[in-house]
Amino acid sequence: MSKIELIATATFGLEAVVAREVRNLGYDEVIVEDGRVTFTADESAICRANLWLRSADRVLLKMGAFEATTFEELFQKTKALPWHEWLPVNANFPVNGKSVKSKLYSVPDCQAIVKKAVVEKMKEKYRQDWFDEDGPRYTIEVGLLKDVATLTMDTSGPGLHKRGYRKLSSEAPLKETLAAGMINLARWFDDRVFMDPLCGSGTIPVEAALIGLNIAPGHNRSFAAELWPSVPEKLWHEARIEAADVVKKDCKLRIIGTDIDEKVLSLARYHAKAAGVAEHIHFQRIPLSEVRTKSKYGYIVCNPPYGERLGDVKEVEMLYKEMGRIFGSLDTWSSYILTSYPRFEQVFGRKSDKKRKLYNGRIECHYYQYFGPRPPRRTE
């Protein structure tokens, strides 16, 4: 198979996590930049990356990158790319665009020029003047950054956070990709207890179960490139067989999700069932103040309310103080908390061992990490 370049886009702060996921798939030629991880692979990686990347937003096929400071330069260099190797005669190829700090700042003009250049390339290849565009979708993006144009095609379709299990959502759902990233940053060991004591509609516990069972997050959905003739159906079939073969069917996980709201817990149970992991998660309606456990060396990963509305601040501060008391009593546990509240450490009552800037949608947050002690080594 010929080599291609793929780009796994990522939420700011999760690039290193996505790069680790890419390397775990066996792809070593990796370049990490803000918001993206570029890697070289063969065509089968389109299938495997879409199925397996837990924390990436989507997988793009990189068609080319070049400097462009004039519309003529953009047109000619776009036309020179091998579009005919990927686009069939009936391809539906809309063009999206973005421009940052570039001389070519008019995004609509750039989109129109790229569209025209691709059409001209198609005319040369297929020797016809009109294309119906009633076939599979190939969403092209022209991204201009500091006068460098990068041309890509989206292989994913809907974003990778759409796993297929969350048909319903609570008021402020956490994206599945960010939840998976939080768990991966926590370096949870699947033989330890995992708890989300503010679980809401269950995204974090469900993602933990998928990780613990080694279930490919994309196993239950389809992708744009599955309809591309240039990516053989055999490759998708092989990738899905591979994913099914490595599921840890005999693994017994101890995952707990609690919340005070029975309505969102019913959503959590629905999502866990839809994801096929319901038997591995124990959901319970209890207030945070009553959270107790005799288990040692567990992990807490949670996304509590942030107090974004002014009237919620005092209520959120009371919650964070309660979290500090409850989490502090679990002296062998590790705790990982995502919030945008700037005074979290003061209210929680303890400075974090480490914190990392992440974005929940457009909200700038910090991920506060409190490391518990290592468990004693097991004796034979």
mmCIF file of C-alpha atoms in Angstrom:
data_model
loop_
_atom_site.group_PDB
_atom_site.id
_atom_site.type_symbol
_atom_site.label_atom_id
_atom_site.label_comp_id
_atom_site.label_asym_id
_atom_site.label_seq_id
_atom_site.Cartn_x
_atom_site.Cartn_y
_atom_site.Cartn_z
ATOM 1 C CA MET A 1 0.000 0.000 0.000
ATOM 2 C CA SER A 2 1.175 3.531 -0.722
ATOM 3 C CA LYS A 3 2.065 5.912 2.115
ATOM 4 C CA ILE A 4 -0.331 8.705 2.999
ATOM 5 C CA GLU A 5 -0.339 11.495 5.572
ATOM 6 C CA LEU A 6 -3.172 11.733 8.072
ATOM 7 C CA ILE A 7 -3.995 14.450 10.577
ATOM 8 C CA ALA A 8 -5.762 13.656 13.839
ATOM 9 C CA THR A 9 -7.213 16.936 15.065
ATOM 10 C CA ALA A 10 -7.310 17.464 18.814
ATOM 11 C CA THR A 11 -8.713 19.785 21.455
ATOM 12 C CA PHE A 12 -6.025 22.112 22.793
ATOM 13 C CA GLY A 13 -4.207 20.344 25.618
ATOM 14 C CA LEU A 14 -4.897 16.810 24.385
ATOM 15 C CA GLU A 15 -2.347 16.708 21.562
ATOM 16 C CA ALA A 16 0.125 14.554 23.542
ATOM 17 C CA VAL A 17 -2.658 12.125 24.480
ATOM 18 C CA VAL A 18 -3.726 11.780 20.841
ATOM 19 C CA ALA A 19 -0.079 11.307 19.778
ATOM 20 C CA ARG A 20 0.252 8.462 22.298
ATOM 21 C CA GLU A 21 -2.912 6.851 20.924
ATOM 22 C CA VAL A 22 -1.535 7.116 17.379
ATOM 23 C CA ARG A 23 1.766 5.512 18.424
ATOM 24 C CA ASN A 24 -0.125 2.753 20.251
ATOM 25 C CA LEU A 25 -1.702 1.890 16.892
ATOM 26 C CA GLY A 26 1.816 1.276 15.580
ATOM 27 C CA TYR A 27 2.414 4.512 13.665
ATOM 28 C CA ASP A 28 5.790 6.002 14.591
ATOM 29 C CA GLU A 29 6.225 8.861 12.111
ATOM 30 C CA VAL A 30 4.360 11.383 14.251
ATOM 31 C CA ILE A 31 4.513 15.193 14.338
ATOM 32 C CA VAL A 32 2.719 16.998 17.194
ATOM 33 C CA GLU A 33 1.528 20.590 16.728
ATOM 34 C CA ASP A 34 -1.103 22.780 18.356
ATOM 35 C CA GLY A 35 -4.484 21.199 17.705
ATOM 36 C CA ARG A 36 -3.227 18.407 15.470
ATOM 37 C CA VAL A 37 -1.137 15.252 15.251
ATOM 38 C CA THR A 38 0.190 14.402 11.787
ATOM 39 C CA PHE A 39 1.345 10.876 11.030
ATOM 40 C CA THR A 40 2.412 8.804 8.029
ATOM 41 C CA ALA A 41 0.790 5.439 7.416
ATOM 42 C CA ASP A 42 -0.901 3.307 4.765
ATOM 43 C CA GLU A 43 -4.552 3.382 3.693
ATOM 44 C CA SER A 44 -5.614 0.943 6.414
ATOM 45 C CA ALA A 45 -4.800 3.651 8.963
ATOM 46 C CA ILE A 46 -7.854 5.604 7.761
ATOM 47 C CA CYS A 47 -9.989 2.751 9.087
ATOM 48 C CA ARG A 48 -7.981 1.950 12.227
ATOM 49 C CA ALA A 49 -7.516 5.571 13.316
ATOM 50 C CA ASN A 50 -11.219 6.363 12.984
ATOM 51 C CA LEU A 51 -12.177 3.235 14.915
ATOM 52 C CA TRP A 52 -9.592 3.580 17.699
ATOM 53 C CA LEU A 53 -8.678 7.203 18.416
ATOM 54 C CA ARG A 54 -10.492 8.032 21.647
ATOM 55 C CA SER A 55 -9.393 11.619 22.241
ATOM 56 C CA ALA A 56 -9.078 12.982 18.671
ATOM 57 C CA ASP A 57 -11.826 15.113 17.131
ATOM 58 C CA ARG A 58 -11.563 13.720 13.592
ATOM 59 C CA VAL A 59 -9.158 12.128 11.089
ATOM 60 C CA LEU A 60 -8.214 14.135 7.994
ATOM 61 C CA LEU A 61 -6.418 12.968 4.866
ATOM 62 C CA LYS A 62 -3.684 15.494 4.085
ATOM 63 C CA MET A 63 -3.632 16.211 0.356
ATOM 64 C CA GLY A 64 -0.833 18.763 0.463
ATOM 65 C CA ALA A 65 0.625 21.910 2.047
ATOM 66 C CA PHE A 66 2.284 24.855 0.328
ATOM 67 C CA GLU A 67 2.909 28.582 0.613
ATOM 68 C CA ALA A 68 0.247 30.738 -1.058
ATOM 69 C CA THR A 69 0.190 34.528 -0.963
ATOM 70 C CA THR A 70 -1.945 35.124 -4.090
ATOM 71 C CA PHE A 71 -5.187 33.594 -5.358
ATOM 72 C CA GLU A 72 -3.415 32.464 -8.532
ATOM 73 C CA GLU A 73 -0.808 30.637 -6.461
ATOM 74 C CA LEU A 74 -3.536 28.988 -4.396
ATOM 75 C CA PHE A 75 -5.361 27.907 -7.570
ATOM 76 C CA GLN A 76 -2.347 26.465 -9.408
ATOM 77 C CA LYS A 77 -0.877 24.623 -6.410
ATOM 78 C CA THR A 78 -4.263 23.198 -5.452
ATOM 79 C CA LYS A 79 -4.866 22.000 -8.997
ATOM 80 C CA ALA A 80 -1.457 20.273 -9.007
ATOM 81 C CA LEU A 81 -2.501 17.947 -6.160
ATOM 82 C CA PRO A 82 -3.623 14.374 -6.988
ATOM 83 C CA TRP A 83 -7.368 14.857 -6.413
ATOM 84 C CA HIS A 84 -8.174 12.354 -9.164
ATOM 85 C CA GLU A 85 -6.560 9.577 -7.107
ATOM 86 C CA TRP A 86 -9.260 9.975 -4.449
ATOM 87 C CA LEU A 87 -12.346 11.611 -5.975
ATOM 88 C CA PRO A 88 -14.615 9.484 -8.189
ATOM 89 C CA VAL A 89 -16.511 11.143 -11.028
ATOM 90 C CA ASN A 90 -19.676 11.484 -8.908
ATOM 91 C CA ALA A 91 -17.913 12.723 -5.741
ATOM 92 C CA ASN A 92 -19.751 15.287 -3.619
ATOM 93 C CA PHE A 93 -16.950 17.641 -2.531
ATOM 94 C CA PRO A 94 -17.972 20.764 -0.599
ATOM 95 C CA VAL A 95 -15.111 23.035 0.469
ATOM 96 C CA ASN A 96 -14.752 24.581 3.926
ATOM 97 C CA GLY A 97 -12.061 27.053 4.902
ATOM 98 C CA LYS A 98 -10.326 29.063 7.595
ATOM 99 C CA SER A 99 -7.586 31.697 7.523
ATOM 100 C CA VAL A 100 -5.336 32.919 10.337
ATOM 101 C CA LYS A 101 -2.650 35.576 9.915
ATOM 102 C CA SER A 102 -2.524 35.095 6.134
ATOM 103 C CA LYS A 103 -2.568 37.498 3.192
ATOM 104 C CA LEU A 104 -5.432 35.447 1.748
ATOM 105 C CA TYR A 105 -7.867 36.366 4.498
ATOM 106 C CA SER A 106 -11.143 36.080 2.580
ATOM 107 C CA VAL A 107 -12.331 32.578 3.429
ATOM 108 C CA PRO A 108 -15.238 32.513 0.909
ATOM 109 C CA ASP A 109 -12.853 33.502 -1.906
ATOM 110 C CA CYS A 110 -10.337 30.821 -0.882
ATOM 111 C CA GLN A 111 -13.088 28.193 -0.776
ATOM 112 C CA ALA A 112 -14.312 29.180 -4.245
ATOM 113 C CA ILE A 113 -10.800 29.077 -5.708
ATOM 114 C CA VAL A 114 -10.053 25.650 -4.233
ATOM 115 C CA LYS A 115 -13.391 24.335 -5.526
ATOM 116 C CA LYS A 116 -12.624 25.658 -8.995
ATOM 117 C CA ALA A 117 -9.101 24.172 -8.951
ATOM 118 C CA VAL A 118 -10.402 20.723 -7.972
ATOM 119 C CA VAL A 119 -13.089 20.896 -10.676
ATOM 120 C CA GLU A 120 -10.462 21.770 -13.288
ATOM 121 C CA LYS A 121 -8.379 18.784 -12.164
ATOM 122 C CA MET A 122 -11.468 16.563 -12.423
ATOM 123 C CA LYS A 123 -12.196 17.867 -15.932
ATOM 124 C CA GLU A 124 -8.715 16.849 -17.049
ATOM 125 C CA LYS A 125 -9.044 13.389 -15.513
ATOM 126 C CA TYR A 126 -12.613 12.483 -16.489
ATOM 127 C CA ARG A 127 -12.849 14.541 -19.685
ATOM 128 C CA GLN A 128 -16.226 16.058 -18.943
ATOM 129 C CA ASP A 129 -17.378 19.584 -18.108
ATOM 130 C CA TRP A 130 -20.099 18.926 -15.521
ATOM 131 C CA PHE A 131 -20.185 16.836 -12.327
ATOM 132 C CA ASP A 132 -23.451 15.919 -10.616
ATOM 133 C CA GLU A 133 -21.850 15.442 -7.181
ATOM 134 C CA ASP A 134 -24.466 12.853 -6.202
ATOM 135 C CA GLY A 135 -21.978 10.292 -4.856
ATOM 136 C CA PRO A 136 -20.036 9.835 -1.607
ATOM 137 C CA ARG A 137 -19.088 12.922 0.385
ATOM 138 C CA TYR A 138 -15.501 14.214 0.465
ATOM 139 C CA THR A 139 -15.435 17.346 2.622
ATOM 140 C CA ILE A 140 -12.394 19.371 1.588
ATOM 141 C CA GLU A 141 -10.886 21.977 3.887
ATOM 142 C CA VAL A 142 -8.430 24.723 2.977
ATOM 143 C CA GLY A 143 -6.661 25.953 6.100
ATOM 144 C CA LEU A 144 -4.419 28.996 5.779
ATOM 145 C CA LEU A 145 -1.997 29.753 8.598
ATOM 146 C CA LYS A 146 0.685 32.406 8.131
ATOM 147 C CA ASP A 147 0.431 32.102 4.318
ATOM 148 C CA VAL A 148 0.804 28.296 4.328
ATOM 149 C CA ALA A 149 -2.205 26.494 2.858
ATOM 150 C CA THR A 150 -3.000 22.965 4.037
ATOM 151 C CA LEU A 151 -5.526 20.994 1.973
ATOM 152 C CA THR A 152 -7.293 18.075 3.646
ATOM 153 C CA MET A 153 -10.294 15.769 3.198
ATOM 154 C CA ASP A 154 -12.373 14.657 6.169
ATOM 155 C CA THR A 155 -12.453 10.845 6.505
ATOM 156 C CA SER A 156 -14.593 10.824 9.665
ATOM 157 C CA GLY A 157 -17.846 12.564 8.818
ATOM 158 C CA PRO A 158 -19.528 13.403 12.144
ATOM 159 C CA GLY A 159 -16.935 14.179 14.835
ATOM 160 C CA LEU A 160 -15.305 11.233 16.588
ATOM 161 C CA HIS A 161 -16.997 12.186 19.874
ATOM 162 C CA LYS A 162 -20.200 10.798 18.357
ATOM 163 C CA ARG A 163 -19.647 7.202 19.432
ATOM 164 C CA GLY A 164 -23.221 6.155 18.807
ATOM 165 C CA TYR A 165 -24.254 5.401 22.376
ATOM 166 C CA ARG A 166 -25.330 8.863 23.528
ATOM 167 C CA LYS A 167 -28.686 9.420 21.844
ATOM 168 C CA LEU A 168 -29.891 11.549 24.737
ATOM 169 C CA SER A 169 -27.978 14.243 26.597
ATOM 170 C CA SER A 170 -28.136 16.221 29.804
ATOM 171 C CA GLU A 171 -28.077 20.012 30.017
ATOM 172 C CA ALA A 172 -24.268 20.399 29.756
ATOM 173 C CA PRO A 173 -22.824 17.188 28.335
ATOM 174 C CA LEU A 174 -19.078 16.543 28.328
ATOM 175 C CA LYS A 175 -17.764 15.428 24.954
ATOM 176 C CA GLU A 176 -16.803 11.758 24.889
ATOM 177 C CA THR A 177 -13.381 12.613 23.407
ATOM 178 C CA LEU A 178 -12.554 14.963 26.282
ATOM 179 C CA ALA A 179 -13.774 12.418 28.841
ATOM 180 C CA ALA A 180 -11.503 9.777 27.301
ATOM 181 C CA GLY A 181 -8.622 12.257 27.309
ATOM 182 C CA MET A 182 -9.150 12.970 31.010
ATOM 183 C CA ILE A 183 -9.068 9.243 31.808
ATOM 184 C CA ASN A 184 -5.948 8.696 29.719
ATOM 185 C CA LEU A 185 -4.208 11.624 31.444
ATOM 186 C CA ALA A 186 -5.072 10.022 34.783
ATOM 187 C CA ARG A 187 -3.267 6.814 33.728
ATOM 188 C CA TRP A 188 -5.944 4.685 35.379
ATOM 189 C CA PHE A 189 -5.123 1.003 35.879
ATOM 190 C CA ASP A 190 -8.143 -1.157 35.104
ATOM 191 C CA ASP A 191 -7.598 -3.359 38.179
ATOM 192 C CA ARG A 192 -8.332 -0.362 40.430
ATOM 193 C CA VAL A 193 -11.696 1.078 41.390
ATOM 194 C CA PHE A 194 -12.815 3.998 39.227
ATOM 195 C CA MET A 195 -15.356 6.509 40.498
ATOM 196 C CA ASP A 196 -17.139 9.581 39.176
ATOM 197 C CA PRO A 197 -19.138 10.927 42.163
ATOM 198 C CA LEU A 198 -20.754 13.658 40.009
ATOM 199 C CA CYS A 199 -21.381 11.494 36.968
ATOM 200 C CA GLY A 200 -24.364 13.258 35.375
ATOM 201 C CA SER A 201 -25.390 11.407 32.222
ATOM 202 C CA GLY A 202 -22.494 8.964 32.611
ATOM 203 C CA THR A 203 -20.000 9.949 29.922
ATOM 204 C CA ILE A 204 -16.886 9.532 32.085
ATOM 205 C CA PRO A 205 -17.838 6.095 33.533
ATOM 206 C CA VAL A 206 -18.884 4.827 30.083
ATOM 207 C CA GLU A 207 -15.622 5.973 28.507
ATOM 208 C CA ALA A 208 -13.688 4.357 31.366
ATOM 209 C CA ALA A 209 -15.491 1.068 30.711
ATOM 210 C CA LEU A 210 -14.694 1.245 26.981
ATOM 211 C CA ILE A 211 -11.026 1.829 27.835
ATOM 212 C CA GLY A 212 -10.914 -0.891 30.477
ATOM 213 C CA LEU A 213 -12.510 -3.438 28.151
ATOM 214 C CA ASN A 214 -10.365 -2.304 25.192
ATOM 215 C CA ILE A 215 -13.449 -1.633 23.076
ATOM 216 C CA ALA A 216 -12.763 0.545 20.031
ATOM 217 C CA PRO A 217 -14.766 3.750 20.583
ATOM 218 C CA GLY A 218 -15.872 3.853 16.939
ATOM 219 C CA HIS A 219 -17.039 0.241 16.740
ATOM 220 C CA ASN A 220 -20.721 1.224 16.823
ATOM 221 C CA ARG A 221 -20.801 3.895 14.086
ATOM 222 C CA SER A 222 -19.944 4.557 10.447
ATOM 223 C CA PHE A 223 -17.494 6.998 8.859
ATOM 224 C CA ALA A 224 -17.456 9.147 5.717
ATOM 225 C CA ALA A 225 -14.559 7.225 4.156
ATOM 226 C CA GLU A 226 -16.451 3.913 4.361
ATOM 227 C CA LEU A 227 -18.233 5.052 1.185
ATOM 228 C CA TRP A 228 -15.050 6.055 -0.628
ATOM 229 C CA PRO A 229 -14.169 3.655 -3.503
ATOM 230 C CA SER A 230 -10.499 4.541 -2.961
ATOM 231 C CA VAL A 231 -10.562 2.892 0.505
ATOM 232 C CA PRO A 232 -11.373 -0.789 -0.131
ATOM 233 C CA GLU A 233 -14.236 -2.293 1.856
ATOM 234 C CA LYS A 234 -11.855 -5.107 2.784
ATOM 235 C CA LEU A 235 -9.749 -2.701 4.868
ATOM 236 C CA TRP A 236 -12.771 -1.623 6.915
ATOM 237 C CA HIS A 237 -13.812 -5.247 7.398
ATOM 238 C CA GLU A 238 -10.324 -6.221 8.592
ATOM 239 C CA ALA A 239 -10.137 -3.240 10.962
ATOM 240 C CA ARG A 240 -13.495 -4.107 12.534
ATOM 241 C CA ILE A 241 -12.538 -7.785 12.893
ATOM 242 C CA GLU A 242 -9.296 -6.720 14.575
ATOM 243 C CA ALA A 243 -11.236 -4.470 16.964
ATOM 244 C CA ALA A 244 -13.652 -7.260 17.872
ATOM 245 C CA ASP A 245 -10.822 -9.738 18.485
ATOM 246 C CA VAL A 246 -9.010 -7.636 21.095
ATOM 247 C CA VAL A 247 -11.972 -6.859 23.382
ATOM 248 C CA LYS A 248 -11.249 -8.037 26.943
ATOM 249 C CA LYS A 249 -14.383 -10.116 27.272
ATOM 250 C CA ASP A 250 -13.450 -11.674 30.635
ATOM 251 C CA CYS A 251 -12.327 -8.438 32.277
ATOM 252 C CA LYS A 252 -14.192 -7.486 35.460
ATOM 253 C CA LEU A 253 -14.149 -3.747 36.075
ATOM 254 C CA ARG A 254 -15.144 -1.855 39.209
ATOM 255 C CA ILE A 255 -16.589 1.436 37.957
ATOM 256 C CA ILE A 256 -18.931 3.557 40.058
ATOM 257 C CA GLY A 257 -21.025 6.544 39.018
ATOM 258 C CA THR A 258 -23.053 8.488 41.540
ATOM 259 C CA ASP A 259 -25.216 11.590 41.315
ATOM 260 C CA ILE A 260 -28.010 13.225 43.273
ATOM 261 C CA ASP A 261 -30.256 13.588 40.213
ATOM 262 C CA GLU A 262 -32.242 10.468 39.337
ATOM 263 C CA LYS A 263 -33.222 11.920 35.958
ATOM 264 C CA VAL A 264 -29.626 12.191 34.715
ATOM 265 C CA LEU A 265 -28.806 8.799 36.239
ATOM 266 C CA SER A 266 -31.528 7.245 34.094
ATOM 267 C CA LEU A 267 -29.741 8.782 31.101
ATOM 268 C CA ALA A 268 -26.440 7.367 32.354
ATOM 269 C CA ARG A 269 -27.904 3.855 32.581
ATOM 270 C CA TYR A 270 -29.375 4.229 29.074
ATOM 271 C CA HIS A 271 -25.988 5.310 27.671
ATOM 272 C CA ALA A 272 -24.115 2.494 29.426
ATOM 273 C CA LYS A 273 -26.550 -0.046 28.028
ATOM 274 C CA ALA A 274 -26.305 1.437 24.517
ATOM 275 C CA ALA A 275 -22.503 1.260 24.748
ATOM 276 C CA GLY A 276 -22.650 -2.389 25.835
ATOM 277 C CA VAL A 277 -20.926 -1.766 29.190
ATOM 278 C CA ALA A 278 -23.863 -1.594 31.629
ATOM 279 C CA GLU A 279 -22.766 -4.672 33.594
ATOM 280 C CA HIS A 280 -19.411 -3.044 34.362
ATOM 281 C CA ILE A 281 -20.761 0.189 35.904
ATOM 282 C CA HIS A 282 -22.655 0.583 39.156
ATOM 283 C CA PHE A 283 -24.784 3.745 39.112
ATOM 284 C CA GLN A 284 -26.271 4.948 42.392
ATOM 285 C CA ARG A 285 -28.330 7.962 43.463
ATOM 286 C CA ILE A 286 -26.616 9.454 46.501
ATOM 287 C CA PRO A 287 -25.469 12.960 47.436
ATOM 288 C CA LEU A 288 -21.751 13.697 47.396
ATOM 289 C CA SER A 289 -21.736 14.004 51.194
ATOM 290 C CA GLU A 290 -22.661 10.310 51.495
ATOM 291 C CA VAL A 291 -19.991 8.948 49.140
ATOM 292 C CA ARG A 292 -18.071 6.248 51.019
ATOM 293 C CA THR A 293 -15.883 3.311 50.035
ATOM 294 C CA LYS A 294 -13.709 0.727 51.726
ATOM 295 C CA SER A 295 -11.679 0.229 48.552
ATOM 296 C CA LYS A 296 -8.089 1.456 48.495
ATOM 297 C CA TYR A 297 -5.943 3.055 45.767
ATOM 298 C CA GLY A 298 -8.834 3.992 43.535
ATOM 299 C CA TYR A 299 -9.266 6.796 41.036
ATOM 300 C CA ILE A 300 -11.747 9.669 41.017
ATOM 301 C CA VAL A 301 -12.221 11.449 37.678
ATOM 302 C CA CYS A 302 -14.965 14.063 37.500
ATOM 303 C CA ASN A 303 -16.293 17.143 35.746
ATOM 304 C CA PRO A 304 -18.240 19.097 38.407
ATOM 305 C CA PRO A 305 -20.334 22.230 37.745
ATOM 306 C CA TYR A 306 -18.169 25.304 37.088
ATOM 307 C CA GLY A 307 -20.356 28.115 38.418
ATOM 308 C CA GLU A 308 -20.344 29.927 35.069
ATOM 309 C CA ARG A 309 -23.483 31.855 36.017
ATOM 310 C CA LEU A 310 -22.977 34.456 38.737
ATOM 311 C CA GLY A 311 -25.786 33.137 40.909
ATOM 312 C CA ASP A 312 -24.222 29.662 40.993
ATOM 313 C CA VAL A 313 -20.837 30.679 42.448
ATOM 314 C CA LYS A 314 -21.667 30.265 46.154
ATOM 315 C CA GLU A 315 -23.374 26.942 45.507
ATOM 316 C CA VAL A 316 -20.370 25.704 43.506
ATOM 317 C CA GLU A 317 -17.943 26.841 46.222
ATOM 318 C CA MET A 318 -19.919 24.822 48.776
ATOM 319 C CA LEU A 319 -19.718 21.819 46.435
ATOM 320 C CA TYR A 320 -15.944 22.196 46.016
ATOM 321 C CA LYS A 321 -15.439 22.448 49.794
ATOM 322 C CA GLU A 322 -17.472 19.247 50.181
ATOM 323 C CA MET A 323 -15.370 17.599 47.452
ATOM 324 C CA GLY A 324 -12.205 18.599 49.313
ATOM 325 C CA ARG A 325 -13.491 16.992 52.508
ATOM 326 C CA ILE A 326 -14.779 13.778 50.889
ATOM 327 C CA PHE A 327 -11.849 13.273 48.491
ATOM 328 C CA GLY A 328 -9.351 14.111 51.230
ATOM 329 C CA SER A 329 -10.779 11.353 53.428
ATOM 330 C CA LEU A 330 -9.913 8.821 50.706
ATOM 331 C CA ASP A 331 -6.228 9.108 51.555
ATOM 332 C CA THR A 332 -4.995 6.348 49.212
ATOM 333 C CA TRP A 333 -6.995 7.534 46.205
ATOM 334 C CA SER A 334 -5.970 9.716 43.275
ATOM 335 C CA SER A 335 -8.321 12.519 42.196
ATOM 336 C CA TYR A 336 -8.630 14.295 38.839
ATOM 337 C CA ILE A 337 -11.004 17.249 38.526
ATOM 338 C CA LEU A 338 -11.838 19.441 35.516
ATOM 339 C CA THR A 339 -13.195 22.934 36.169
ATOM 340 C CA SER A 340 -12.988 26.490 34.887
ATOM 341 C CA TYR A 341 -13.412 27.970 38.361
ATOM 342 C CA PRO A 342 -10.233 30.039 38.974
ATOM 343 C CA ARG A 343 -10.100 29.635 42.775
ATOM 344 C CA PHE A 344 -10.660 25.883 42.772
ATOM 345 C CA GLU A 345 -7.525 24.921 44.749
ATOM 346 C CA GLN A 346 -8.209 27.457 47.504
ATOM 347 C CA VAL A 347 -11.817 26.349 47.923
ATOM 348 C CA PHE A 348 -11.003 22.634 47.560
ATOM 349 C CA GLY A 349 -8.421 23.128 50.309
ATOM 350 C CA ARG A 350 -5.353 21.636 48.675
ATOM 351 C CA LYS A 351 -2.885 22.587 45.957
ATOM 352 C CA SER A 352 -2.837 20.096 43.099
ATOM 353 C CA ASP A 353 0.225 17.984 42.353
ATOM 354 C CA LYS A 354 -0.159 18.940 38.700
ATOM 355 C CA LYS A 355 -2.578 20.910 36.565
ATOM 356 C CA ARG A 356 -3.107 21.089 32.834
ATOM 357 C CA LYS A 357 -5.022 23.583 30.699
ATOM 358 C CA LEU A 358 -7.831 21.968 28.699
ATOM 359 C CA TYR A 359 -10.840 23.305 26.833
ATOM 360 C CA ASN A 360 -14.345 22.018 27.412
ATOM 361 C CA GLY A 361 -15.896 23.340 24.212
ATOM 362 C CA ARG A 362 -14.930 27.009 24.285
ATOM 363 C CA ILE A 363 -14.542 27.149 28.060
ATOM 364 C CA GLU A 364 -10.945 27.359 29.277
ATOM 365 C CA CYS A 365 -10.525 24.918 32.155
ATOM 366 C CA HIS A 366 -7.777 23.406 34.261
ATOM 367 C CA TYR A 367 -7.465 19.719 34.995
ATOM 368 C CA TYR A 368 -6.380 19.432 38.642
ATOM 369 C CA GLN A 369 -4.491 16.232 39.418
ATOM 370 C CA TYR A 370 -3.972 14.879 42.932
ATOM 371 C CA PHE A 371 -1.784 11.787 43.053
ATOM 372 C CA GLY A 372 -2.383 9.105 45.654
ATOM 373 C CA PRO A 373 0.319 6.728 46.919
ATOM 374 C CA ARG A 374 1.299 3.684 44.940
ATOM 375 C CA PRO A 375 -0.228 0.447 46.229
ATOM 376 C CA PRO A 376 2.142 -2.025 47.862
ATOM 377 C CA ARG A 377 3.544 -4.679 45.569
ATOM 378 C CA ARG A 378 1.565 -7.871 45.555
ATOM 379 C CA THR A 379 3.253 -10.964 46.937
ATOM 380 C CA GLU A 380 2.854 -14.339 45.304
#
